[in-house]
mmCIF file of C-alpha atoms and ligand atoms in Angstrom:
data_model
loop_
_atom_site.group_PDB
_atom_site.id
_atom_site.type_symbol
_atom_site.label_atom_id
_atom_site.label_comp_id
_atom_site.label_asym_id
_atom_site.label_seq_id
_atom_site.Cartn_x
_atom_site.Cartn_y
_atom_site.Cartn_z
ATOM 1 C CA MET A 1 -18.463 -15.088 28.447
ATOM 2 C CA HIS A 2 -15.338 -13.168 29.420
ATOM 3 C CA LYS A 3 -14.723 -10.371 26.950
ATOM 4 C CA LYS A 4 -11.335 -8.770 26.431
ATOM 5 C CA LYS A 5 -11.470 -5.010 26.876
ATOM 6 C CA LEU A 6 -10.862 -3.021 23.710
ATOM 7 C CA LEU A 7 -9.269 0.396 23.264
ATOM 8 C CA ILE A 8 -9.540 2.058 19.861
ATOM 9 C CA GLY A 9 -7.632 5.273 19.182
ATOM 10 C CA ASN A 10 -9.651 7.296 16.667
ATOM 11 C CA TRP A 11 -7.148 9.646 15.060
ATOM 12 C CA LYS A 12 -9.826 11.417 12.985
ATOM 13 C CA LEU A 13 -8.205 13.802 10.464
ATOM 14 C CA ASN A 14 -4.849 13.961 12.264
ATOM 15 C CA HIS A 15 -1.274 12.714 11.833
ATOM 16 C CA SER A 16 1.073 12.831 8.875
ATOM 17 C CA ARG A 17 2.993 9.731 7.808
ATOM 18 C CA ALA A 18 5.993 10.993 9.762
ATOM 19 C CA SER A 19 4.093 11.625 12.995
ATOM 20 C CA ALA A 20 2.156 8.343 12.677
ATOM 21 C CA LYS A 21 5.451 6.478 12.322
ATOM 22 C CA ASP A 22 6.930 8.336 15.325
ATOM 23 C CA PHE A 23 3.864 7.365 17.357
ATOM 24 C CA LEU A 24 4.217 3.682 16.460
ATOM 25 C CA ASP A 25 8.026 3.611 16.816
ATOM 26 C CA SER A 26 7.844 5.047 20.287
ATOM 27 C CA LEU A 27 5.278 2.443 21.438
ATOM 28 C CA LYS A 28 6.991 -0.602 19.952
ATOM 29 C CA GLY A 29 7.928 -3.081 22.690
ATOM 30 C CA ARG A 30 6.167 -1.042 25.399
ATOM 31 C CA LEU A 31 2.603 -2.404 25.124
ATOM 32 C CA LYS A 32 1.306 -5.674 26.538
ATOM 33 C CA LEU A 33 -0.733 -7.065 23.690
ATOM 34 C CA GLU A 34 -2.273 -10.190 25.222
ATOM 35 C CA LYS A 35 -4.427 -8.688 27.975
ATOM 36 C CA THR A 36 -6.608 -6.395 25.883
ATOM 37 C CA ASP A 37 -7.402 -5.637 22.250
ATOM 38 C CA LEU A 38 -5.757 -2.431 21.081
ATOM 39 C CA ALA A 39 -6.457 -0.714 17.770
ATOM 40 C CA ILE A 40 -5.747 2.525 15.982
ATOM 41 C CA ALA A 41 -7.944 4.200 13.403
ATOM 42 C CA PRO A 42 -5.877 6.376 11.081
ATOM 43 C CA VAL A 43 -7.275 8.155 8.023
ATOM 44 C CA SER A 44 -8.019 5.612 5.301
ATOM 45 C CA LEU A 45 -5.183 6.971 3.136
ATOM 46 C CA MET A 46 -2.755 5.862 5.833
ATOM 47 C CA LEU A 47 -4.111 2.356 6.558
ATOM 48 C CA ASP A 48 -1.733 0.700 4.126
ATOM 49 C CA PHE A 49 1.215 2.763 5.328
ATOM 50 C CA VAL A 50 0.841 1.989 9.051
ATOM 51 C CA ARG A 51 -0.028 -1.686 8.614
ATOM 52 C CA PRO A 52 3.561 -3.048 8.564
ATOM 53 C CA GLU A 53 4.431 -0.927 11.619
ATOM 54 C CA LEU A 54 1.681 -2.194 13.916
ATOM 55 C CA PHE A 55 3.479 -4.894 15.998
ATOM 56 C CA GLY A 56 0.162 -6.472 17.031
ATOM 57 C CA LEU A 57 -2.013 -3.387 17.278
ATOM 58 C CA LYS A 58 -5.158 -3.887 15.232
ATOM 59 C CA LEU A 59 -6.235 -1.756 12.332
ATOM 60 C CA CYS A 60 -9.528 0.131 12.422
ATOM 61 C CA ALA A 61 -11.010 2.230 9.600
ATOM 62 C CA GLN A 62 -12.919 5.418 10.377
ATOM 63 C CA ASN A 63 -15.586 4.987 7.715
ATOM 64 C CA VAL A 64 -16.733 2.749 4.873
ATOM 65 C CA PHE A 65 -19.231 2.856 2.003
ATOM 66 C CA TYR A 66 -21.946 0.207 1.883
ATOM 67 C CA GLU A 67 -21.776 -0.874 -1.765
ATOM 68 C CA GLU A 68 -19.135 -3.347 -2.868
ATOM 69 C CA LYS A 69 -18.217 -1.605 -6.141
ATOM 70 C CA GLY A 70 -19.563 0.723 -8.818
ATOM 71 C CA ALA A 71 -19.918 4.394 -9.700
ATOM 72 C CA PHE A 72 -19.469 5.904 -6.214
ATOM 73 C CA THR A 73 -16.714 8.476 -6.650
ATOM 74 C CA GLY A 74 -14.656 9.090 -3.549
ATOM 75 C CA GLU A 75 -15.845 6.078 -1.563
ATOM 76 C CA CYS A 76 -14.184 2.828 -0.535
ATOM 77 C CA SER A 77 -15.814 -0.514 0.159
ATOM 78 C CA ALA A 78 -15.593 -2.882 3.102
ATOM 79 C CA GLU A 79 -14.010 -5.483 0.803
ATOM 80 C CA GLN A 80 -11.247 -3.006 -0.104
ATOM 81 C CA LEU A 81 -10.675 -2.196 3.564
ATOM 82 C CA SER A 82 -10.486 -5.887 4.342
ATOM 83 C CA GLU A 83 -7.747 -6.303 1.712
ATOM 84 C CA LEU A 84 -5.705 -3.788 3.702
ATOM 85 C CA GLY A 85 -5.963 -5.877 6.867
ATOM 86 C CA VAL A 86 -8.676 -3.794 8.513
ATOM 87 C CA GLU A 87 -10.330 -5.696 11.400
ATOM 88 C CA TYR A 88 -12.621 -3.000 12.823
ATOM 89 C CA CYS A 89 -14.486 -0.116 11.212
ATOM 90 C CA ILE A 90 -16.156 2.832 12.939
ATOM 91 C CA VAL A 91 -19.656 3.288 11.567
ATOM 92 C CA GLY A 92 -21.962 6.264 12.098
ATOM 93 C CA HIS A 93 -19.620 8.380 14.204
ATOM 94 C CA SER A 94 -21.545 11.466 15.327
ATOM 95 C CA GLU A 95 -19.247 13.619 13.179
ATOM 96 C CA ARG A 96 -20.406 11.614 10.166
ATOM 97 C CA ARG A 97 -24.032 11.730 11.251
ATOM 98 C CA THR A 98 -23.983 15.519 11.745
ATOM 99 C CA LEU A 99 -21.402 16.830 9.234
ATOM 100 C CA PHE A 100 -22.020 14.267 6.486
ATOM 101 C CA PHE A 101 -25.739 13.681 7.085
ATOM 102 C CA GLU A 102 -25.545 9.935 7.692
ATOM 103 C CA THR A 103 -28.955 8.597 8.649
ATOM 104 C CA ASP A 104 -29.825 5.567 10.773
ATOM 105 C CA GLU A 105 -30.564 3.752 7.511
ATOM 106 C CA VAL A 106 -27.108 4.493 6.091
ATOM 107 C CA VAL A 107 -25.507 3.395 9.362
ATOM 108 C CA ALA A 108 -27.435 0.104 9.167
ATOM 109 C CA LYS A 109 -26.288 -0.454 5.559
ATOM 110 C CA LYS A 110 -22.669 0.251 6.486
ATOM 111 C CA THR A 111 -22.937 -2.200 9.379
ATOM 112 C CA ARG A 112 -24.143 -4.914 7.005
ATOM 113 C CA ALA A 113 -21.337 -4.095 4.552
ATOM 114 C CA CYS A 114 -18.745 -4.582 7.302
ATOM 115 C CA LEU A 115 -20.213 -7.929 8.342
ATOM 116 C CA ARG A 116 -20.305 -9.036 4.685
ATOM 117 C CA ALA A 117 -16.541 -8.344 4.466
ATOM 118 C CA LYS A 118 -15.746 -9.932 7.881
ATOM 119 C CA ILE A 119 -14.897 -6.585 9.442
ATOM 120 C CA THR A 120 -16.185 -5.904 12.952
ATOM 121 C CA PRO A 121 -18.395 -2.799 12.888
ATOM 122 C CA VAL A 122 -18.026 -0.281 15.723
ATOM 123 C CA ILE A 123 -21.381 1.481 15.598
ATOM 124 C CA CYS A 124 -21.489 4.866 17.293
ATOM 125 C CA ILE A 125 -24.637 5.983 19.050
ATOM 126 C CA GLY A 126 -25.307 8.898 21.367
ATOM 127 C CA GLU A 127 -27.605 11.737 22.266
ATOM 128 C CA SER A 128 -27.068 15.492 21.886
ATOM 129 C CA LEU A 129 -27.149 17.813 24.892
ATOM 130 C CA ALA A 130 -30.609 19.048 23.923
ATOM 131 C CA GLU A 131 -31.873 15.468 23.703
ATOM 132 C CA ARG A 132 -30.404 14.655 27.136
ATOM 133 C CA GLU A 133 -31.889 17.786 28.695
ATOM 134 C CA ALA A 134 -35.273 16.944 27.189
ATOM 135 C CA LYS A 135 -34.969 13.470 28.804
ATOM 136 C CA ASN A 136 -34.929 11.840 25.390
ATOM 137 C CA THR A 137 -31.671 9.929 25.824
ATOM 138 C CA ASN A 138 -33.256 6.480 26.055
ATOM 139 C CA ALA A 139 -35.553 7.116 23.095
ATOM 140 C CA VAL A 140 -32.666 8.315 20.895
ATOM 141 C CA ILE A 141 -30.391 5.434 21.866
ATOM 142 C CA SER A 142 -33.174 2.887 21.346
ATOM 143 C CA ARG A 143 -33.984 4.319 17.909
ATOM 144 C CA GLN A 144 -30.330 4.254 16.820
ATOM 145 C CA VAL A 145 -29.745 0.711 18.090
ATOM 146 C CA LYS A 146 -32.997 -0.699 16.696
ATOM 147 C CA ALA A 147 -32.332 0.792 13.260
ATOM 148 C CA VAL A 148 -29.238 -1.420 13.077
ATOM 149 C CA LEU A 149 -30.732 -4.487 14.753
ATOM 150 C CA ASN A 150 -33.842 -4.502 12.578
ATOM 151 C CA SER A 151 -31.730 -4.606 9.443
ATOM 152 C CA LEU A 152 -29.688 -7.633 10.532
ATOM 153 C CA PRO A 153 -30.535 -11.302 10.055
ATOM 154 C CA SER A 154 -32.293 -12.844 13.068
ATOM 155 C CA MET A 155 -29.162 -14.232 14.722
ATOM 156 C CA VAL A 156 -25.701 -12.841 14.037
ATOM 157 C CA ALA A 157 -22.697 -14.896 15.086
ATOM 158 C CA GLU A 158 -20.023 -12.334 14.152
ATOM 159 C CA GLU A 159 -18.964 -9.764 16.705
ATOM 160 C CA VAL A 160 -20.786 -6.418 16.582
ATOM 161 C CA ILE A 161 -19.555 -3.503 18.690
ATOM 162 C CA PHE A 162 -21.558 -0.492 19.821
ATOM 163 C CA ALA A 163 -19.850 2.657 21.109
ATOM 164 C CA TYR A 164 -21.910 4.948 23.321
ATOM 165 C CA GLU A 165 -20.622 8.449 22.660
ATOM 166 C CA PRO A 166 -22.792 11.278 24.012
ATOM 167 C CA LEU A 167 -22.300 14.107 21.509
ATOM 168 C CA TRP A 168 -21.689 16.716 24.166
ATOM 169 C CA ALA A 169 -18.843 14.650 25.648
ATOM 170 C CA ILE A 170 -16.853 14.359 22.412
ATOM 171 C CA GLY A 171 -13.778 16.583 22.391
ATOM 172 C CA SER A 172 -15.275 18.728 25.152
ATOM 173 C CA GLY A 173 -13.371 17.543 28.208
ATOM 174 C CA LYS A 174 -16.745 16.575 29.761
ATOM 175 C CA THR A 175 -17.557 12.923 30.314
ATOM 176 C CA ALA A 176 -20.924 11.442 31.125
ATOM 177 C CA SER A 177 -21.318 10.520 34.799
ATOM 178 C CA LEU A 178 -20.524 6.919 35.697
ATOM 179 C CA LYS A 179 -24.205 6.409 36.529
ATOM 180 C CA ASP A 180 -25.329 7.739 33.131
ATOM 181 C CA ILE A 181 -22.806 5.550 31.322
ATOM 182 C CA GLU A 182 -23.951 2.501 33.267
ATOM 183 C CA GLU A 183 -27.630 3.208 32.536
ATOM 184 C CA VAL A 184 -27.127 3.620 28.786
ATOM 185 C CA HIS A 185 -24.870 0.563 28.563
ATOM 186 C CA LEU A 186 -27.514 -1.469 30.378
ATOM 187 C CA LEU A 187 -30.177 -0.278 27.940
ATOM 188 C CA VAL A 188 -27.990 -1.097 24.913
ATOM 189 C CA SER A 189 -27.091 -4.479 26.321
ATOM 190 C CA GLU A 190 -30.774 -5.335 26.916
ATOM 191 C CA LEU A 191 -31.683 -4.295 23.380
ATOM 192 C CA ILE A 192 -28.888 -6.089 21.572
ATOM 193 C CA SER A 193 -28.594 -9.305 23.530
ATOM 194 C CA LYS A 194 -31.855 -10.521 21.957
ATOM 195 C CA VAL A 195 -30.246 -10.503 18.503
ATOM 196 C CA LEU A 196 -26.490 -10.578 19.002
ATOM 197 C CA GLN A 197 -24.537 -13.359 20.653
ATOM 198 C CA ASN A 198 -21.163 -11.742 20.401
ATOM 199 C CA PHE A 199 -20.909 -8.067 21.227
ATOM 200 C CA ARG A 200 -18.989 -5.447 23.143
ATOM 201 C CA ILE A 201 -20.177 -2.016 24.229
ATOM 202 C CA LEU A 202 -17.590 0.767 24.394
ATOM 203 C CA TYR A 203 -17.804 4.240 25.881
ATOM 204 C CA GLY A 204 -16.380 7.289 24.113
ATOM 205 C CA GLY A 205 -16.238 11.008 24.809
ATOM 206 C CA SER A 206 -13.270 12.762 26.456
ATOM 207 C CA VAL A 207 -11.719 9.528 27.723
ATOM 208 C CA SER A 208 -8.216 10.250 29.056
ATOM 209 C CA PRO A 209 -5.478 8.700 31.221
ATOM 210 C CA GLN A 210 -7.179 10.436 34.189
ATOM 211 C CA ASN A 211 -10.620 8.863 33.822
ATOM 212 C CA ILE A 212 -10.169 5.617 31.864
ATOM 213 C CA ALA A 213 -9.758 3.422 34.961
ATOM 214 C CA GLU A 214 -13.054 4.443 36.591
ATOM 215 C CA ILE A 215 -14.975 4.302 33.313
ATOM 216 C CA THR A 216 -13.730 0.852 32.356
ATOM 217 C CA ALA A 217 -14.358 -0.433 35.883
ATOM 218 C CA ILE A 218 -18.094 -0.261 35.125
ATOM 219 C CA PRO A 219 -18.981 -3.919 34.433
ATOM 220 C CA LEU A 220 -20.939 -3.236 31.231
ATOM 221 C CA VAL A 221 -18.163 -1.106 29.707
ATOM 222 C CA ASP A 222 -16.120 -3.398 27.476
ATOM 223 C CA GLY A 223 -13.655 -0.750 26.386
ATOM 224 C CA VAL A 224 -13.278 2.759 25.033
ATOM 225 C CA LEU A 225 -13.198 4.721 21.794
ATOM 226 C CA VAL A 226 -10.757 7.584 22.297
ATOM 227 C CA GLY A 227 -10.112 10.611 20.105
ATOM 228 C CA GLY A 228 -7.879 13.420 21.398
ATOM 229 C CA ALA A 229 -6.056 11.438 24.094
ATOM 230 C CA SER A 230 -5.076 8.724 21.588
ATOM 231 C CA LEU A 231 -2.974 11.028 19.402
ATOM 232 C CA GLN A 232 0.167 11.181 21.542
ATOM 233 C CA ALA A 233 2.105 7.984 22.257
ATOM 234 C CA ASP A 234 2.628 8.815 25.961
ATOM 235 C CA SER A 235 -1.022 9.376 26.610
ATOM 236 C CA PHE A 236 -2.001 6.267 24.575
ATOM 237 C CA LEU A 237 0.451 4.214 26.652
ATOM 238 C CA ALA A 238 -0.820 5.699 29.926
ATOM 239 C CA MET A 239 -4.394 4.749 28.990
ATOM 240 C CA VAL A 240 -3.395 1.205 28.038
ATOM 241 C CA GLU A 241 -1.603 0.769 31.373
ATOM 242 C CA LYS A 242 -4.619 2.029 33.315
ATOM 243 C CA LEU A 243 -6.967 -0.161 31.260
ATOM 244 C CA GLN A 244 -4.824 -3.203 32.003
ATOM 245 C CA GLY A 245 -4.639 -2.299 35.685
ATOM 246 C CA ALA A 246 -0.839 -1.843 35.647
HETATM 247 P P1 LIG B 1 -12.644 12.442 22.160
HETATM 248 O O1 LIG B 1 -13.303 11.798 20.861
HETATM 249 O O2 LIG B 1 -11.983 11.329 22.926
HETATM 250 O O3 LIG B 1 -11.652 13.448 21.638
HETATM 251 O O4 LIG B 1 -13.749 13.077 22.957
HETATM 252 C C1 LIG B 1 -13.965 10.553 20.923
HETATM 253 C C2 LIG B 1 -14.537 10.196 19.583
HETATM 254 O O5 LIG B 1 -14.991 11.091 18.869
HETATM 255 O O6 LIG B 1 -14.557 9.012 19.187
#
């Protein structure tokens, strides 16, 4: 099956309404939208605000809570995100796993909540530097992937996306080597293809206009999850052009 490549710009806790609008205004009419899937992930407060300005870019949330409703102060549900037109949702980003103590079990519940609301989950997995140096990368990745897979029904028709983001590559300017990326993507693909029919595997961690072409040329890399380099319109555009081979 030919899969369209996907680029998601994860804005994290950045951009005001004014700067988000400037970003979108300056890209309008300059992106080819048929060749690839392109999405931005603004803070949840801004999802509703950017939605009418998207001209075909897709909307991604950065986080979700797993219950549908109830006494969960400060949270929002997948159903509520879906009402805002959200198509993708990042789940278990390493910043959430480390700063907000999200466990594999929570990540699995959030994945199920997204599927329940017809939102495509983008599940982040990745090893720390210490885990890589101790040669535990495969064990960590397998544990993180299996925690999600084991909680899903036996065959899932909806798309599920995994994003391999080595922790030490995020925001550091260091990317994993092409060989390391290929090896982990192969492992993930072998694990998930037994359960999932429809999946993509992204790479994330210091992706930039300089390295996106070589990373996305790896056959098992179906796209990228980009933080820092997705914040400025010029750099977002440069990455899209490289991704599309322009
Ligand atoms: P980065 O972030 O591109 O700034 O390394 C990636 C991410 O955290 O998703």
